[in-house]
Short mmCIF file of C-alpha atoms and ligand atoms in Angstrom, two decimals:
data_model
loop_
_atom_site.label_atom_id
_atom_site.label_comp_id
_atom_site.label_asym_id
_atom_site.label_seq_id
_atom_site.Cartn_x
_atom_site.Cartn_y
_atom_site.Cartn_z
CA UNK A 491 0.16 0.13 0.28
CA UNK A 492 1.50 3.31 -0.70
CA UNK A 493 -0.40 4.90 2.29
CA UNK A 494 0.61 4.04 5.82
CA UNK A 495 -2.49 3.57 7.76
CA UNK A 496 -2.08 4.49 11.36
CA UNK A 497 -4.97 2.96 13.16
CA UNK A 498 -4.86 6.03 16.08
CA UNK A 499 -4.99 8.81 13.41
CA UNK A 500 -7.50 7.39 11.31
CA UNK A 501 -10.36 6.22 14.02
CA UNK A 502 -9.55 9.66 15.67
CA UNK A 503 -10.68 11.63 12.28
CA UNK A 504 -13.49 9.00 11.37
CA UNK A 505 -16.50 8.48 12.79
CA UNK A 506 -17.22 5.17 14.81
CA UNK A 507 -19.30 3.96 11.05
CA UNK A 508 -16.02 5.18 8.61
CA UNK A 509 -14.20 3.56 10.58
CA UNK A 510 -15.68 0.20 11.42
CA UNK A 511 -16.21 0.07 7.68
CA UNK A 512 -13.37 0.92 6.45
CA UNK A 513 -10.56 -0.92 8.78
CA UNK A 514 -13.10 -3.64 9.48
CA UNK A 515 -14.94 -4.31 6.73
CA UNK A 516 -18.35 -3.55 7.88
CA UNK A 517 -21.24 -2.67 6.12
CA UNK A 518 -23.93 -0.15 6.56
CA UNK A 519 -27.29 -0.64 6.83
CA UNK A 520 -29.15 -0.13 3.27
CA UNK A 521 -31.02 3.05 2.28
CA UNK A 522 -28.84 4.77 5.50
CA UNK A 523 -25.89 6.14 3.57
CA UNK A 524 -25.79 9.65 2.70
CA UNK A 525 -24.60 8.54 -0.89
CA UNK A 526 -27.47 5.97 -1.59
CA UNK A 527 -29.70 7.86 -3.88
CA UNK A 528 -27.23 11.39 -4.84
CA UNK A 529 -27.42 12.27 -8.07
CA UNK A 530 -25.18 15.59 -7.74
CA UNK A 531 -21.64 15.06 -10.38
CA UNK A 532 -18.69 15.22 -8.90
CA UNK A 533 -15.79 12.51 -7.45
CA UNK A 534 -16.00 10.29 -4.89
CA UNK A 535 -12.94 10.28 -2.88
CA UNK A 536 -11.73 7.58 -0.53
CA UNK A 537 -12.74 8.74 3.10
CA UNK A 538 -9.01 7.23 4.41
CA UNK A 539 -6.71 8.50 2.26
CA UNK A 540 -8.17 10.67 -0.55
CA UNK A 541 -7.75 8.75 -3.37
CA UNK A 542 -9.85 9.14 -6.20
CA UNK A 543 -12.06 5.89 -6.60
CA UNK A 544 -15.61 6.84 -8.74
CA UNK A 545 -17.07 9.34 -10.81
CA UNK A 546 -20.21 10.36 -11.21
CA UNK A 547 -21.38 9.42 -14.55
CA UNK A 548 -20.99 5.43 -13.41
CA UNK A 549 -23.39 6.11 -10.61
CA UNK A 550 -26.68 3.80 -11.14
CA UNK A 551 -29.82 3.19 -9.55
CA UNK A 552 -29.39 0.07 -8.49
CA UNK A 553 -32.73 0.00 -5.84
CA UNK A 554 -30.10 -2.10 -3.02
CA UNK A 555 -29.75 1.48 -0.81
CA UNK A 556 -25.99 1.27 -1.69
CA UNK A 557 -24.52 3.71 -3.64
CA UNK A 558 -23.38 1.72 -6.97
CA UNK A 559 -21.13 2.07 -10.01
CA UNK A 560 -20.30 0.64 -12.48
CA UNK A 561 -17.18 1.11 -13.27
CA UNK A 562 -14.40 2.69 -10.86
CA UNK A 563 -12.51 5.96 -12.05
CA UNK A 564 -9.03 4.80 -13.63
CA UNK A 565 -8.01 1.13 -13.63
CA UNK A 566 -5.93 0.64 -10.67
CA UNK A 567 -7.94 2.48 -8.31
CA UNK A 568 -9.74 0.13 -6.86
CA UNK A 569 -8.08 -3.52 -6.23
CA UNK A 570 -10.52 -7.04 -5.50
CA UNK A 571 -9.46 -9.80 -3.48
CA UNK A 572 -11.64 -12.73 -2.70
CA UNK A 573 -13.93 -12.57 0.29
CA UNK A 574 -15.29 -15.90 2.00
CA UNK A 575 -17.14 -14.38 4.87
CA UNK A 576 -20.55 -15.13 5.79
CA UNK A 577 -20.28 -18.39 3.57
CA UNK A 578 -20.78 -16.54 0.44
CA UNK A 579 -17.88 -16.17 -2.19
CA UNK A 580 -17.65 -12.93 -3.01
CA UNK A 581 -15.30 -10.00 -4.28
CA UNK A 582 -13.97 -7.51 -1.95
CA UNK A 583 -13.50 -4.47 -3.37
CA UNK A 584 -10.40 -2.09 -1.47
CA UNK A 585 -9.01 0.98 -2.22
CA UNK A 586 -5.86 0.36 -3.96
CA UNK A 587 -4.22 2.93 -2.03
CA UNK A 588 -5.17 2.64 1.60
CA UNK A 589 -6.49 -1.03 1.46
CA UNK A 590 -9.91 0.45 2.75
CA UNK A 591 -12.89 -1.56 2.60
CA UNK A 592 -15.30 -0.14 0.36
CA UNK A 593 -17.68 -2.90 -0.75
CA UNK A 594 -17.87 -6.02 -3.05
CA UNK A 595 -18.62 -6.37 -6.53
CA UNK A 596 -21.21 -7.88 -8.14
CA UNK A 597 -21.72 -9.43 -12.40
CA UNK A 598 -24.92 -7.93 -12.57
CA UNK A 599 -24.63 -4.55 -13.21
CA UNK A 600 -25.79 -2.72 -16.59
CA UNK A 601 -23.83 -2.11 -19.75
CA UNK A 602 -21.33 -1.71 -20.34
CA UNK A 603 -19.24 -3.24 -18.13
CA UNK A 604 -22.26 -5.43 -16.49
CA UNK A 605 -20.48 -4.97 -13.19
CA UNK A 606 -22.33 -3.08 -9.89
CA UNK A 607 -19.84 -1.57 -7.52
CA UNK A 608 -21.90 -1.95 -4.18
CA UNK A 609 -20.32 0.88 -2.07
CA UNK A 610 -20.75 2.02 1.19
CA UNK A 611 -21.17 5.62 1.96
CA UNK A 612 -19.10 5.15 4.74
CA UNK A 613 -16.35 4.67 2.83
CA UNK A 614 -16.38 7.71 -0.12
CA UNK A 615 -16.34 11.74 0.09
CA UNK A 616 -18.41 13.00 -2.58
CA UNK A 617 -16.15 15.90 -3.96
CA UNK A 618 -18.70 18.47 -6.06
CA UNK A 619 -18.20 19.30 -9.34
CA UNK A 620 -19.26 23.14 -8.20
CA UNK A 621 -15.89 22.64 -5.88
CA UNK A 622 -17.33 22.59 -2.80
CA UNK A 623 -17.60 19.81 -0.26
FE1 LIG B 919 -7.82 5.10 0.39
#
């Protein structure tokens, strides 16, 4: 990882939910995060290390209650890892720069990729196009 995690430092500046989701592979409850229904234009960055992860153009309404994207920003911003927890085999999505847990990737997304990046709002920070945060 290019970004070294200092657990105490990260814990001190994140909310409990952001910390639990990103550092302990937690999942926010559906329809409770701040971005599941967001249609604002901008870029979604990692809440931990600020790496750019998604662009709003690739966000779609999946009906799941989690922010969903059909592709990541760039080809190497998100890394994949096989996740066998909870008796399922899923593909976990992690921030390539800092290793933060972001969510999971499924193969039932829309064109052009057919993929669905099912993310946690708690892992993301939207930087709107107008420059305000
Ligand atoms: Fe990160």
